[in-house]
């Protein structure tokens, strides 16, 4: 987690979150649980369906009674292929087969009751170096009886999120919503924000009790386990030493409580936090992941986001009077169609104990400049709140970004991630084509073949992009490649349709909320 994000969370939420608060509301707000991303890989024939037919199909897929008939990930995958929601793909089918051993293990897995909140589990090898207070309790379930987790890694567009949601939606009954043990599906950004909030709340309570040096992580891990003994989180990445050290301890404790995790990432574990400060301190966590997870490579050469589809006009350039007039017309047109059409100037939006000024907005459409969103110390948590509040967002006057705007570039990428997570409909005006705003004249050539291929597949000039020195690490380059892929997907008719289904304004619940 970026240090600025950590600082922002600590400043904003001091003492505000109870330690045992459920992750479930945050997971529902931040990431749809039931196969939302599966519809990225639609067939051409589905695009020809009427909106009513598409909604009937999605309702059928998300309906709880229908879902009950999907015995396991493979039967549900075959159903989605037969219904035309997913394209038949032998590589993806082989990956789904790799999910089955863990599903079979979970079917008979009984992790048992959790200890009382005040108790701590006995730390195992790595944990004992970080636990400040000793304990006499053993882990609630022997390590060799906890099923290994799954670590799915691959480049952008390899179907990671779809496969995770496929697995989560077909978990055995004891881990389903309302089951004995439950499960949690959440985006990694949101997960880390919640972990920091819980850690701070527990530490504050220990301090008030005169035990301020006591390690908060065991109780944080216990509260996460109480929310669900299967934990699925998407887009796992380690970009700073704070996150690295926290995860090292947390993973150990979650295993002690019998939690089984399914993780998606762009990177093989050996490549996590590569070239990071004090990376040697994170090596034991990498070893733990390799020991306690089955590592699955999803790369197949197919970008499942790059399917034939109709591009809609959502990105405008250059920055001139004509573009400004077009953006103005679009905003007022969409606002007038909003069920809450009144346009408010300088609306105050509460954000984590602070307020953000929204220059113009109707009930569901917000209009910002790049300066409003990226020239201020906003974090992933802030962007997630904004995009959850406004299903349609305008970002205007995006400049060409150089080394002097490195922080702004990173914030912009984080903002796009939030838009993607909340299925936001996006309109942007920029100095030049949206993908060229990151380039400068002082960088070095891009060496990563995966990123080069992504740029080539998307029709982007790799010489221009590769000259950018904005992205000085492999993690930043991967974040940029993901951003480009997502911007491309968000400019399609299918994305507009999915956004409309995820954010209905006619009073009906979206398909994901029906289950």
Coordinates of N, CA, C and O in Angstrom, one line a residue, residues 1-2 151 188 192 233 235-248 251 265-267 269 271-277 279 282 285-286 289 473-476:
X1 N 0.8 -1.2 0.0 CA 0.0 0.0 0.0 C 0.9 1.2 0.0 O 1.9 1.3 0.7
X2 N 0.5 2.2 -0.8 CA 1.3 3.4 -0.9 C 1.3 4.1 0.5 O 0.3 4.2 1.2
X151 N -3.4 -19.5 -5.5 CA -2.8 -18.2 -5.9 C -2.8 -18.2 -7.5 O -2.0 -18.9 -8.1
X188 N -8.4 -6.3 -3.1 CA -7.3 -6.2 -2.2 C -7.2 -4.8 -1.6 O -6.8 -4.6 -0.5
X192 N -7.1 -4.2 2.4 CA -6.0 -3.6 3.2 C -6.5 -2.4 4.0 O -6.1 -2.2 5.1
X233 N -9.6 -12.6 -2.4 CA -9.3 -11.2 -2.7 C -8.6 -11.1 -4.0 O -7.7 -11.9 -4.4
X235 N -6.6 -8.8 -7.2 CA -5.6 -7.8 -7.5 C -4.6 -7.6 -6.4 O -4.2 -6.5 -6.0
X236 N -4.1 -8.8 -5.9 CA -3.1 -8.8 -4.8 C -1.8 -8.1 -5.3 O -1.2 -8.5 -6.4
X237 N -1.2 -7.2 -4.6 CA 0.0 -6.6 -4.9 C 0.7 -6.0 -3.7 O 0.0 -5.7 -2.7
X238 N 2.0 -5.9 -3.7 CA 2.7 -5.4 -2.6 C 3.6 -4.3 -3.1 O 4.6 -4.6 -3.9
X239 N 3.4 -3.1 -2.7 CA 4.1 -1.9 -3.3 C 4.9 -1.1 -2.3 O 5.6 -0.2 -2.6
X240 N 4.8 -1.5 -1.0 CA 5.5 -0.7 0.0 C 5.8 -1.6 1.2 O 5.2 -2.7 1.4
X241 N 6.8 -1.2 2.0 CA 7.3 -2.0 3.1 C 6.2 -2.2 4.2 O 6.2 -3.2 4.9
X242 N 5.3 -1.2 4.4 CA 4.3 -1.3 5.4 C 3.4 -2.5 5.1 O 3.1 -3.3 5.9
X243 N 2.9 -2.5 3.8 CA 2.0 -3.6 3.4 C 2.8 -5.0 3.5 O 2.2 -6.0 4.0
X244 N 4.0 -5.0 3.1 CA 4.8 -6.2 3.1 C 4.9 -6.8 4.5 O 4.7 -8.0 4.7
X245 N 5.3 -5.9 5.5 CA 5.5 -6.4 6.8 C 4.1 -6.8 7.5 O 4.1 -7.8 8.2
X246 N 3.1 -6.1 7.2 CA 1.8 -6.4 7.7 C 1.3 -7.8 7.2 O 0.8 -8.6 8.0
X247 N 1.4 -8.0 5.9 CA 0.9 -9.2 5.3 C 1.7 -10.5 5.8 O 1.2 -11.5 6.0
X248 N 3.0 -10.2 6.1 CA 3.8 -11.3 6.6 C 3.3 -11.9 7.8 O 3.2 -13.1 8.0
X251 N -0.9 -13.2 7.2 CA -1.1 -14.5 6.6 C -0.9 -15.7 7.5 O -1.6 -16.7 7.5
X265 N -3.4 -12.3 -8.8 CA -2.3 -11.3 -8.8 C -1.8 -11.3 -10.3 O -1.9 -12.2 -11.0
X266 N -1.1 -10.2 -10.6 CA -0.4 -10.1 -11.9 C 0.9 -10.8 -11.8 O 1.5 -11.0 -12.9
X267 N 1.4 -11.1 -10.6 CA 2.8 -11.6 -10.4 C 2.9 -13.0 -9.8 O 2.1 -13.3 -8.9
X269 N 4.6 -15.3 -7.1 CA 5.0 -14.8 -5.7 C 6.5 -14.4 -5.7 O 6.8 -13.4 -5.0
X271 N 8.0 -12.7 -7.7 CA 8.2 -11.4 -8.3 C 7.5 -10.3 -7.5 O 7.5 -9.1 -7.9
X272 N 6.8 -10.7 -6.4 CA 6.2 -9.7 -5.6 C 7.2 -8.8 -4.9 O 8.2 -9.2 -4.4
X273 N 6.8 -7.5 -4.9 CA 7.6 -6.5 -4.2 C 9.1 -6.5 -4.7 O 10.0 -6.2 -4.0
X274 N 9.2 -6.8 -6.0 CA 10.6 -6.9 -6.6 C 11.2 -5.5 -6.5 O 10.6 -4.5 -6.8
X275 N 12.5 -5.5 -6.1 CA 13.3 -4.3 -6.0 C 12.7 -3.3 -4.9 O 13.1 -2.1 -4.9
X276 N 11.8 -3.8 -4.0 CA 11.3 -3.0 -3.0 C 12.2 -2.8 -1.9 O 13.2 -3.5 -1.7
X277 N 12.0 -1.7 -1.1 CA 12.9 -1.4 0.0 C 12.7 -2.5 1.1 O 11.6 -2.9 1.4
X279 N 13.3 -5.6 0.9 CA 12.5 -6.7 0.4 C 12.9 -8.0 1.1 O 12.1 -8.9 1.3
X282 N 10.5 -9.3 3.4 CA 9.2 -9.9 2.9 C 9.5 -11.3 2.4 O 8.5 -12.0 2.1
X285 N 7.5 -14.1 3.9 CA 6.1 -14.2 3.5 C 5.9 -14.8 2.1 O 4.9 -15.5 1.9
X286 N 6.8 -14.5 1.2 CA 6.8 -15.2 -0.1 C 6.9 -16.7 0.0 O 6.2 -17.5 -0.6
X289 N 3.7 -18.1 1.2 CA 2.7 -18.2 0.1 C 3.0 -19.4 -0.7 O 2.1 -20.2 -1.1
X473 N 9.3 1.4 -11.8 CA 9.4 0.0 -11.3 C 8.5 -0.9 -12.1 O 7.6 -0.5 -12.8
X474 N 8.8 -2.2 -11.9 CA 8.0 -3.2 -12.6 C 6.5 -3.1 -12.1 O 5.6 -3.3 -12.9
X475 N 6.3 -2.9 -10.8 CA 4.9 -2.8 -10.3 C 4.2 -1.7 -11.0 O 3.0 -1.8 -11.3
X476 N 4.8 -0.5 -11.1 CA 4.2 0.6 -11.8 C 3.8 0.3 -13.2 O 2.8 0.7 -13.7

